[in-house]
CSV table of C-alpha atoms in Angstrom, one decimal:
chain,number,residue,atom,x,y,z
A,80,SER,CA,111.7,124.9,114.0
A,81,GLN,CA,108.3,124.0,115.3
A,82,GLN,CA,106.2,121.0,114.4
A,83,GLY,CA,103.0,119.5,115.5
A,84,GLU,CA,102.8,116.8,118.2
A,85,GLU,CA,100.2,114.2,117.7
A,86,ASP,CA,98.4,112.4,120.4
A,87,PRO,CA,98.0,109.5,120.9
A,88,GLN,CA,101.0,107.9,119.2
A,89,ALA,CA,98.9,104.9,118.5
A,90,LEU,CA,95.2,104.0,118.4
A,91,SER,CA,93.4,100.7,118.0
A,92,ILE,CA,89.7,100.6,117.4
A,93,GLN,CA,87.0,98.4,115.9
A,94,GLU,CA,85.2,99.0,112.7
A,95,GLY,CA,82.3,101.4,113.1
A,96,GLU,CA,83.8,103.3,116.0
A,97,ASN,CA,85.1,106.8,115.8
A,98,ALA,CA,88.7,107.7,115.9
A,99,THR,CA,90.0,111.0,117.3
A,100,MET,CA,93.5,112.2,117.2
A,101,ASN,CA,95.0,115.5,118.3
A,102,CYS,CA,97.7,117.8,117.2
A,103,SER,CA,99.3,120.5,119.4
A,104,TYR,CA,101.8,123.2,118.3
A,105,LYS,CA,103.6,126.1,119.9
A,106,THR,CA,103.8,129.1,117.6
A,107,SER,CA,101.5,130.9,115.1
A,108,ILE,CA,100.5,129.1,111.9
A,109,ASN,CA,99.1,130.0,108.5
A,110,ASN,CA,97.2,126.8,108.2
A,111,LEU,CA,97.2,123.2,109.4
A,112,GLN,CA,96.9,120.2,107.2
A,113,TRP,CA,96.2,116.5,107.9
A,114,TYR,CA,97.8,113.7,105.8
A,115,ARG,CA,97.3,110.0,105.7
A,116,GLN,CA,100.1,107.4,105.0
A,117,ASN,CA,99.4,103.8,104.3
A,118,SER,CA,102.3,101.6,105.4
A,119,GLY,CA,105.5,102.6,103.6
A,120,ARG,CA,103.7,104.7,100.9
A,121,GLY,CA,103.5,108.3,100.0
A,122,LEU,CA,101.4,110.7,102.1
A,123,VAL,CA,98.0,111.7,100.9
A,124,HIS,CA,96.5,115.0,101.7
A,125,LEU,CA,93.2,114.8,103.6
A,126,ILE,CA,92.2,118.3,104.6
A,127,LEU,CA,93.5,121.8,105.1
A,128,ILE,CA,92.1,124.2,107.7
A,129,ARG,CA,93.2,127.9,107.7
A,130,SER,CA,94.0,129.7,110.8
A,131,ASN,CA,90.8,131.8,110.6
A,132,GLU,CA,88.6,128.6,110.4
A,133,ARG,CA,87.4,126.6,113.3
A,134,GLU,CA,86.0,123.5,111.7
A,135,LYS,CA,86.0,121.7,108.4
A,136,HIS,CA,84.4,118.5,107.1
A,137,SER,CA,85.2,116.2,104.3
A,138,GLY,CA,83.2,113.0,104.0
A,139,ARG,CA,83.7,111.1,107.3
A,140,LEU,CA,86.5,113.4,108.4
A,141,ARG,CA,86.0,116.3,110.7
A,142,VAL,CA,88.8,118.7,111.6
A,143,THR,CA,88.7,121.4,114.3
A,144,LEU,CA,91.2,124.1,115.0
A,145,ASP,CA,91.5,126.1,118.2
A,146,THR,CA,94.2,128.7,117.7
A,147,SER,CA,93.8,130.0,121.3
A,148,LYS,CA,94.8,126.5,122.6
A,149,LYS,CA,97.1,125.9,119.6
A,150,SER,CA,95.6,122.6,118.9
A,151,SER,CA,93.7,120.7,116.2
A,152,SER,CA,91.8,117.4,116.2
A,153,LEU,CA,90.9,115.0,113.4
A,154,LEU,CA,87.9,112.8,113.9
A,155,ILE,CA,87.2,109.9,111.6
A,156,THR,CA,83.6,108.7,112.0
A,157,ALA,CA,82.3,105.2,111.4
A,158,SER,CA,85.8,103.9,110.8
A,159,ARG,CA,86.6,101.1,108.4
A,160,ALA,CA,89.5,98.6,108.0
A,161,ALA,CA,90.7,100.7,105.1
A,162,ASP,CA,91.3,103.6,107.5
A,163,THR,CA,94.2,101.7,109.0
A,164,ALA,CA,97.1,104.1,108.4
A,165,SER,CA,99.3,106.7,110.0
A,166,TYR,CA,97.9,110.2,110.2
A,167,PHE,CA,100.1,113.3,110.3
A,168,CYS,CA,99.4,116.9,111.1
A,169,ALA,CA,101.5,119.4,109.2
A,170,LEU,CA,101.8,123.1,110.1
A,171,THR,CA,102.4,125.8,107.6
A,172,ASP,CA,104.4,128.5,109.3
A,173,SER,CA,104.7,132.1,108.3
A,174,TRP,CA,107.5,131.3,105.9
A,175,GLY,CA,105.3,128.8,104.0
A,176,LYS,CA,107.2,125.9,105.3
A,177,LEU,CA,105.4,122.7,106.1
A,178,GLN,CA,106.4,121.0,109.3
A,179,PHE,CA,105.2,117.4,110.1
A,180,GLY,CA,104.6,115.8,113.4
A,181,ALA,CA,105.6,112.2,114.2
A,182,GLY,CA,102.1,110.9,113.4
A,183,THR,CA,99.4,108.8,115.0
A,184,GLN,CA,99.2,105.1,114.0
A,185,VAL,CA,95.6,104.0,113.7
A,186,VAL,CA,94.6,100.3,113.4
A,187,VAL,CA,91.0,99.5,112.7
A,188,THR,CA,90.1,95.9,113.3
A,189,PRO,CA,87.0,94.2,111.6
B,81,GLU,CA,96.9,111.7,85.8
B,82,ALA,CA,98.5,114.2,88.2
B,83,GLN,CA,101.4,112.6,90.0
B,84,VAL,CA,104.9,112.8,91.4
B,85,THR,CA,107.2,110.0,90.4
B,86,GLN,CA,110.4,108.9,92.0
B,87,ASN,CA,113.0,106.5,90.9
B,88,PRO,CA,114.3,104.1,92.0
B,89,ARG,CA,111.7,102.9,94.5
B,90,TYR,CA,114.3,100.7,96.3
B,91,LEU,CA,118.0,101.0,96.4
B,92,ILE,CA,120.7,99.2,98.3
B,93,THR,CA,124.1,100.7,97.9
B,94,VAL,CA,127.5,100.8,99.7
B,95,THR,CA,129.1,103.6,101.6
B,96,GLY,CA,130.7,106.3,99.4
B,97,LYS,CA,129.1,105.3,96.1
B,98,LYS,CA,127.4,108.4,94.6
B,99,LEU,CA,123.8,108.0,93.8
B,100,THR,CA,120.9,110.1,92.4
B,101,VAL,CA,117.2,109.7,93.2
B,102,THR,CA,115.1,111.3,90.5
B,103,CYS,CA,111.8,113.1,91.1
B,104,SER,CA,109.4,114.4,88.5
B,105,GLN,CA,106.0,116.1,88.6
B,106,ASN,CA,103.5,116.7,85.9
B,107,MET,CA,101.4,119.4,87.6
B,108,ASN,CA,103.5,122.5,86.7
B,109,HIS,CA,104.1,123.1,90.4
B,110,GLU,CA,106.6,125.7,91.3
B,111,TYR,CA,107.4,124.3,94.8
B,112,MET,CA,109.2,121.0,95.2
B,113,SER,CA,110.9,119.5,98.2
B,114,TRP,CA,112.6,116.4,99.5
B,115,TYR,CA,111.9,114.7,102.9
B,116,ARG,CA,113.3,111.8,104.7
B,117,GLN,CA,111.2,109.7,107.1
B,118,ASP,CA,112.7,107.8,110.0
B,119,PRO,CA,110.8,105.8,112.7
B,120,GLY,CA,109.5,108.1,115.4
B,121,LEU,CA,110.8,111.2,113.8
B,122,GLY,CA,108.1,112.0,111.2
B,123,LEU,CA,109.1,113.7,108.0
B,124,ARG,CA,112.0,116.0,108.0
B,125,GLN,CA,112.7,118.4,105.1
B,126,ILE,CA,116.1,118.0,103.4
B,127,TYR,CA,115.9,120.6,100.6
B,128,TYR,CA,113.3,122.6,98.9
B,129,SER,CA,112.9,124.6,95.7
B,130,MET,CA,110.6,127.6,95.1
B,131,ASN,CA,111.2,127.5,91.4
B,132,VAL,CA,113.7,126.8,88.7
B,133,GLU,CA,117.3,127.5,89.8
B,134,VAL,CA,116.0,128.5,93.3
B,135,THR,CA,116.9,125.9,96.0
B,136,ASP,CA,117.4,126.2,99.8
B,137,LYS,CA,118.3,124.0,102.7
B,138,GLY,CA,115.6,122.4,104.8
B,139,ASP,CA,116.1,121.0,108.3
B,140,VAL,CA,118.6,118.1,107.5
B,141,PRO,CA,120.6,119.1,104.4
B,142,GLU,CA,124.0,117.7,105.4
B,143,GLY,CA,125.2,115.0,103.0
B,144,TYR,CA,122.7,115.9,100.2
B,145,LYS,CA,122.6,118.0,97.1
B,146,VAL,CA,119.8,119.1,94.8
B,147,SER,CA,119.3,120.9,91.5
B,148,ARG,CA,116.4,122.4,89.8
B,149,LYS,CA,117.2,123.0,86.2
B,150,GLU,CA,113.7,122.3,84.9
B,151,LYS,CA,110.4,123.0,86.6
B,152,ARG,CA,109.3,119.4,86.5
B,153,ASN,CA,112.4,117.7,87.9
B,154,PHE,CA,114.1,117.9,91.3
B,155,PRO,CA,116.8,115.2,91.7
B,156,LEU,CA,118.3,114.4,95.1
B,157,ILE,CA,122.0,113.6,95.0
B,158,LEU,CA,124.0,111.8,97.6
B,159,GLU,CA,127.7,112.4,96.7
B,160,SER,CA,129.1,110.0,99.3
B,161,PRO,CA,126.3,108.1,101.1
B,162,SER,CA,126.8,106.9,104.6
B,163,PRO,CA,124.8,104.4,106.7
B,164,ASN,CA,123.0,107.1,108.6
B,165,GLN,CA,121.4,108.1,105.3
B,166,THR,CA,119.5,104.8,105.3
B,167,SER,CA,115.9,106.0,105.2
B,168,LEU,CA,112.7,106.4,103.3
B,169,TYR,CA,112.8,109.4,101.0
B,170,PHE,CA,109.8,111.3,99.6
B,171,CYS,CA,109.7,114.0,97.0
B,172,ALA,CA,106.7,116.4,97.1
B,173,SER,CA,105.4,119.3,95.1
B,174,ARG,CA,102.7,121.9,95.3
B,175,LYS,CA,101.7,125.3,93.9
B,176,SER,CA,103.5,128.3,95.3
B,177,GLY,CA,101.7,130.0,98.1
B,178,TYR,CA,100.8,128.9,101.6
B,179,SER,CA,97.4,127.3,101.2
B,180,TYR,CA,98.0,124.4,98.9
B,181,GLU,CA,98.2,120.8,99.6
B,182,GLN,CA,101.4,118.9,98.8
B,183,TYR,CA,101.5,115.9,96.5
B,184,PHE,CA,103.9,113.2,97.5
B,185,GLY,CA,105.7,110.7,95.4
B,186,PRO,CA,105.6,107.0,96.3
B,187,GLY,CA,108.9,107.0,98.2
B,188,THR,CA,112.4,105.6,97.7
B,189,ARG,CA,113.6,103.2,100.3
B,190,LEU,CA,117.4,103.6,100.5
B,191,THR,CA,119.7,101.3,102.4
B,192,VAL,CA,123.4,102.2,102.7
B,193,THR,CA,125.7,99.4,103.9
């Protein structure tokens, strides 16, 4: 079964900087979702982008999807200490199954 | 408040002692699933259910059982837990269909000694 691969595995930035993480995958998808997980807690849905969409925004989040390159990126602008978390991309395949990657761990220092 | 609840949140048990982790959602979602999360491996699906009395295996079903007798509840059963089932477990639910976000429970940290 396929799953997304996030890059980088870990990211350390200062408050106010932008954080960018990428997700690559191998087969066709119905949609791609991004989730955030604070340490040891449940995942929280951030944004869903459908396969026929190229870009979506939600507050300080910007997600792009390039189906020709089979990749997506999540940009967090003007990061805050509260953005410290792990971020996961999840692919919905043609069967409706959600497959998660291993995540990008983001640390934002004041 | 829309939520997925799990109990217990923490559990330490011994090899072979049957246990059940409960999961309940109050959003009338058709689809429910169980995941386990291990370091470096992300979330892996154990079992899922499309609706009442409809369950199917995910990617790592060995050693687990589930049931879906009511729409809101989806318990995870470990008949004979082993140390390799030590993990962080999450229950999740969503509406049926492809383009819906999943709502996750707070997690159950299980240690099997």
